[in-house]
Amino acid sequence: MRARRPALLAPILAVAVLTAACSGDDPEPATKPTATASPTASGLPAGTPVPELLSGVRCNPDDDGVWAAVGVVSNPTKNPVSYQVSAQVGPADGAGPATTRRLVDVAAGTKVRFRLDEIPTSSPDGPCHLQLLAIQPD
């Protein structure tokens, strides 16, 4: 089940590592969207940043300028872990809207794919920033 929640990215850690992998190939999308207001939460839940568990990340706009991110989250532990992956397009200032998905109880020693669609943008040309947190399930 997919949970999609716009949220503010408060602390964006290890963004520089992922920024290069997230930029689009075409600097000018066919149709430039305008930045629109999106609902935002007061912040992200407490969690432990674990950017090293992300792999195969791509974050690009489509031909209409709508951003999406895909990738894989690994659980190298011996216990199930819940994660929250968030994507923000625009400056890494924590002020822009983001799309968030929770991956609940990822089995020990496994990998799970994620997809974040229709990421709101504060800057249609990017860049894209991702954050992965290990969190306590609700």
PDB file of C-alpha atoms in Angstrom:
ATOM      1  CA  MET A   1       0.000   0.000   0.000  1.00  0.00           C
ATOM      2  CA  ARG A   2       1.367   3.373  -0.936  1.00  0.00           C
ATOM      3  CA  ALA A   3       1.305   6.261   1.509  1.00  0.00           C
ATOM      4  CA  ARG A   4       1.999   9.647  -0.030  1.00  0.00           C
ATOM      5  CA  ARG A   5       2.357  12.629   2.213  1.00  0.00           C
ATOM      6  CA  PRO A   6       3.822  16.016   1.363  1.00  0.00           C
ATOM      7  CA  ALA A   7       6.136  17.106   4.165  1.00  0.00           C
ATOM      8  CA  LEU A   8       8.875  19.586   4.914  1.00  0.00           C
ATOM      9  CA  LEU A   9      12.335  18.136   4.812  1.00  0.00           C
ATOM     10  CA  ALA A  10      13.823  19.541   7.978  1.00  0.00           C
ATOM     11  CA  PRO A  11      17.358  18.135   8.136  1.00  0.00           C
ATOM     12  CA  ILE A  12      18.507  16.976   4.709  1.00  0.00           C
ATOM     13  CA  LEU A  13      21.534  14.823   5.395  1.00  0.00           C
ATOM     14  CA  ALA A  14      23.904  13.400   2.840  1.00  0.00           C
ATOM     15  CA  VAL A  15      22.084  15.146   0.026  1.00  0.00           C
ATOM     16  CA  ALA A  16      25.218  15.992  -1.901  1.00  0.00           C
ATOM     17  CA  VAL A  17      25.903  12.308  -2.507  1.00  0.00           C
ATOM     18  CA  LEU A  18      22.529  11.803  -4.164  1.00  0.00           C
ATOM     19  CA  THR A  19      22.173  15.130  -5.980  1.00  0.00           C
ATOM     20  CA  ALA A  20      24.250  14.112  -8.992  1.00  0.00           C
ATOM     21  CA  ALA A  21      22.310  10.868  -9.397  1.00  0.00           C
ATOM     22  CA  CYS A  22      19.008  12.693  -9.252  1.00  0.00           C
ATOM     23  CA  SER A  23      19.396  15.367 -11.882  1.00  0.00           C
ATOM     24  CA  GLY A  24      17.526  14.978 -15.135  1.00  0.00           C
ATOM     25  CA  ASP A  25      19.234  14.341 -18.458  1.00  0.00           C
ATOM     26  CA  ASP A  26      17.292  17.102 -20.215  1.00  0.00           C
ATOM     27  CA  PRO A  27      17.818  20.476 -18.531  1.00  0.00           C
ATOM     28  CA  GLU A  28      14.730  21.925 -20.272  1.00  0.00           C
ATOM     29  CA  PRO A  29      11.534  19.858 -19.914  1.00  0.00           C
ATOM     30  CA  ALA A  30       9.088  20.057 -22.840  1.00  0.00           C
ATOM     31  CA  THR A  31       6.561  21.882 -20.667  1.00  0.00           C
ATOM     32  CA  LYS A  32       7.767  23.927 -17.730  1.00  0.00           C
ATOM     33  CA  PRO A  33       5.416  23.588 -14.756  1.00  0.00           C
ATOM     34  CA  THR A  34       4.964  26.471 -12.397  1.00  0.00           C
ATOM     35  CA  ALA A  35       5.710  26.076  -8.723  1.00  0.00           C
ATOM     36  CA  THR A  36       2.487  25.550  -6.813  1.00  0.00           C
ATOM     37  CA  ALA A  37       1.687  25.520  -3.151  1.00  0.00           C
ATOM     38  CA  SER A  38       1.352  22.069  -1.635  1.00  0.00           C
ATOM     39  CA  PRO A  39       0.214  21.127   1.836  1.00  0.00           C
ATOM     40  CA  THR A  40       3.121  20.575   4.155  1.00  0.00           C
ATOM     41  CA  ALA A  41       3.487  18.980   7.555  1.00  0.00           C
ATOM     42  CA  SER A  42       5.323  20.570  10.435  1.00  0.00           C
ATOM     43  CA  GLY A  43       8.274  18.201   9.972  1.00  0.00           C
ATOM     44  CA  LEU A  44       9.444  14.674   9.589  1.00  0.00           C
ATOM     45  CA  PRO A  45       9.199  12.049  12.309  1.00  0.00           C
ATOM     46  CA  ALA A  46      12.213  11.268  14.410  1.00  0.00           C
ATOM     47  CA  GLY A  47      14.399   8.669  12.816  1.00  0.00           C
ATOM     48  CA  THR A  48      17.945   7.696  12.018  1.00  0.00           C
ATOM     49  CA  PRO A  49      19.272   8.904   8.652  1.00  0.00           C
ATOM     50  CA  VAL A  50      20.518   5.897   6.636  1.00  0.00           C
ATOM     51  CA  PRO A  51      21.333   7.204   3.135  1.00  0.00           C
ATOM     52  CA  GLU A  52      23.844   4.382   2.614  1.00  0.00           C
ATOM     53  CA  LEU A  53      20.926   1.921   2.363  1.00  0.00           C
ATOM     54  CA  LEU A  54      19.631   3.599  -0.825  1.00  0.00           C
ATOM     55  CA  SER A  55      20.710   2.224  -4.199  1.00  0.00           C
ATOM     56  CA  GLY A  56      19.649   2.432  -7.832  1.00  0.00           C
ATOM     57  CA  VAL A  57      18.186   5.886  -7.246  1.00  0.00           C
ATOM     58  CA  ARG A  58      16.800   7.885 -10.149  1.00  0.00           C
ATOM     59  CA  CYS A  59      14.894  11.130  -9.758  1.00  0.00           C
ATOM     60  CA  ASN A  60      13.923  12.880 -12.985  1.00  0.00           C
ATOM     61  CA  PRO A  61      11.120  14.876 -14.570  1.00  0.00           C
ATOM     62  CA  ASP A  62       9.050  13.282 -17.319  1.00  0.00           C
ATOM     63  CA  ASP A  63       8.322  14.981 -20.649  1.00  0.00           C
ATOM     64  CA  ASP A  64       5.685  17.144 -18.932  1.00  0.00           C
ATOM     65  CA  GLY A  65       8.071  18.255 -16.177  1.00  0.00           C
ATOM     66  CA  VAL A  66       6.465  16.079 -13.475  1.00  0.00           C
ATOM     67  CA  TRP A  67       9.132  14.638 -11.171  1.00  0.00           C
ATOM     68  CA  ALA A  68       9.277  11.034  -9.904  1.00  0.00           C
ATOM     69  CA  ALA A  69      11.883   9.075  -7.952  1.00  0.00           C
ATOM     70  CA  VAL A  70      12.607   5.344  -7.915  1.00  0.00           C
ATOM     71  CA  GLY A  71      15.155   3.252  -6.087  1.00  0.00           C
ATOM     72  CA  VAL A  72      15.860   0.379  -3.736  1.00  0.00           C
ATOM     73  CA  VAL A  73      16.081   0.327   0.067  1.00  0.00           C
ATOM     74  CA  SER A  74      18.103  -2.458   1.727  1.00  0.00           C
ATOM     75  CA  ASN A  75      17.601  -3.867   5.208  1.00  0.00           C
ATOM     76  CA  PRO A  76      20.962  -5.401   6.163  1.00  0.00           C
ATOM     77  CA  THR A  77      19.876  -6.088   9.753  1.00  0.00           C
ATOM     78  CA  LYS A  78      18.618  -9.312  11.336  1.00  0.00           C
ATOM     79  CA  ASN A  79      15.245  -7.764  12.212  1.00  0.00           C
ATOM     80  CA  PRO A  80      12.404  -6.098  10.283  1.00  0.00           C
ATOM     81  CA  VAL A  81      12.873  -2.319   9.982  1.00  0.00           C
ATOM     82  CA  SER A  82      10.483   0.445   8.900  1.00  0.00           C
ATOM     83  CA  TYR A  83      11.797   3.239   6.691  1.00  0.00           C
ATOM     84  CA  GLN A  84      10.603   6.579   5.429  1.00  0.00           C
ATOM     85  CA  VAL A  85      11.878   7.826   2.075  1.00  0.00           C
ATOM     86  CA  SER A  86      11.258  11.469   1.121  1.00  0.00           C
ATOM     87  CA  ALA A  87      12.022  13.396  -2.053  1.00  0.00           C
ATOM     88  CA  GLN A  88      12.191  17.155  -2.517  1.00  0.00           C
ATOM     89  CA  VAL A  89      12.836  19.003  -5.786  1.00  0.00           C
ATOM     90  CA  GLY A  90      14.427  22.428  -5.430  1.00  0.00           C
ATOM     91  CA  PRO A  91      16.917  24.089  -3.106  1.00  0.00           C
ATOM     92  CA  ALA A  92      18.103  21.987  -0.152  1.00  0.00           C
ATOM     93  CA  ASP A  93      16.783  24.550   2.302  1.00  0.00           C
ATOM     94  CA  GLY A  94      14.143  22.388   3.991  1.00  0.00           C
ATOM     95  CA  ALA A  95      11.448  24.919   3.067  1.00  0.00           C
ATOM     96  CA  GLY A  96      10.040  23.219  -0.038  1.00  0.00           C
ATOM     97  CA  PRO A  97       7.308  20.586  -0.172  1.00  0.00           C
ATOM     98  CA  ALA A  98       8.260  16.919  -0.384  1.00  0.00           C
ATOM     99  CA  THR A  99       6.692  13.564  -1.158  1.00  0.00           C
ATOM    100  CA  THR A 100       7.055  10.852   1.462  1.00  0.00           C
ATOM    101  CA  ARG A 101       6.466   7.117   1.518  1.00  0.00           C
ATOM    102  CA  ARG A 102       6.718   4.724   4.429  1.00  0.00           C
ATOM    103  CA  LEU A 103       8.036   1.225   3.944  1.00  0.00           C
ATOM    104  CA  VAL A 104       6.744  -0.674   6.969  1.00  0.00           C
ATOM    105  CA  ASP A 105       8.438  -3.789   8.364  1.00  0.00           C
ATOM    106  CA  VAL A 106      10.939  -4.435   5.576  1.00  0.00           C
ATOM    107  CA  ALA A 107      12.067  -8.019   6.201  1.00  0.00           C
ATOM    108  CA  ALA A 108      15.569  -8.673   7.523  1.00  0.00           C
ATOM    109  CA  GLY A 109      18.221  -9.130   4.854  1.00  0.00           C
ATOM    110  CA  THR A 110      15.961  -8.040   1.989  1.00  0.00           C
ATOM    111  CA  LYS A 111      15.655  -5.195  -0.482  1.00  0.00           C
ATOM    112  CA  VAL A 112      12.462  -3.382  -1.461  1.00  0.00           C
ATOM    113  CA  ARG A 113      11.802  -1.050  -4.381  1.00  0.00           C
ATOM    114  CA  PHE A 114      10.122   2.310  -3.913  1.00  0.00           C
ATOM    115  CA  ARG A 115       8.547   4.839  -6.248  1.00  0.00           C
ATOM    116  CA  LEU A 116       7.536   8.404  -5.444  1.00  0.00           C
ATOM    117  CA  ASP A 117       5.277   9.946  -8.103  1.00  0.00           C
ATOM    118  CA  GLU A 118       4.283  13.554  -8.727  1.00  0.00           C
ATOM    119  CA  ILE A 119       6.888  15.109  -6.445  1.00  0.00           C
ATOM    120  CA  PRO A 120       5.928  18.768  -5.888  1.00  0.00           C
ATOM    121  CA  THR A 121       8.619  21.234  -6.880  1.00  0.00           C
ATOM    122  CA  SER A 122       9.813  24.549  -5.562  1.00  0.00           C
ATOM    123  CA  SER A 123      12.175  24.707  -8.558  1.00  0.00           C
ATOM    124  CA  PRO A 124      11.006  22.946 -11.750  1.00  0.00           C
ATOM    125  CA  ASP A 125      14.613  22.502 -12.923  1.00  0.00           C
ATOM    126  CA  GLY A 126      15.679  20.662  -9.750  1.00  0.00           C
ATOM    127  CA  PRO A 127      17.814  19.391  -8.246  1.00  0.00           C
ATOM    128  CA  CYS A 128      16.209  16.397  -6.551  1.00  0.00           C
ATOM    129  CA  HIS A 129      17.105  15.489  -2.954  1.00  0.00           C
ATOM    130  CA  LEU A 130      16.285  12.232  -1.192  1.00  0.00           C
ATOM    131  CA  GLN A 131      16.266  11.360   2.488  1.00  0.00           C
ATOM    132  CA  LEU A 132      15.961   7.886   4.004  1.00  0.00           C
ATOM    133  CA  LEU A 133      15.159   7.446   7.694  1.00  0.00           C
ATOM    134  CA  ALA A 134      14.919   4.256   9.744  1.00  0.00           C
ATOM    135  CA  ILE A 135      11.797   4.923  11.834  1.00  0.00           C
ATOM    136  CA  GLN A 136       9.610   3.369  14.487  1.00  0.00           C
ATOM    137  CA  PRO A 137       6.379   2.047  12.901  1.00  0.00           C
ATOM    138  CA  ASP A 138       3.121   3.795  13.822  1.00  0.00           C
TER     139      ASP A 138
END
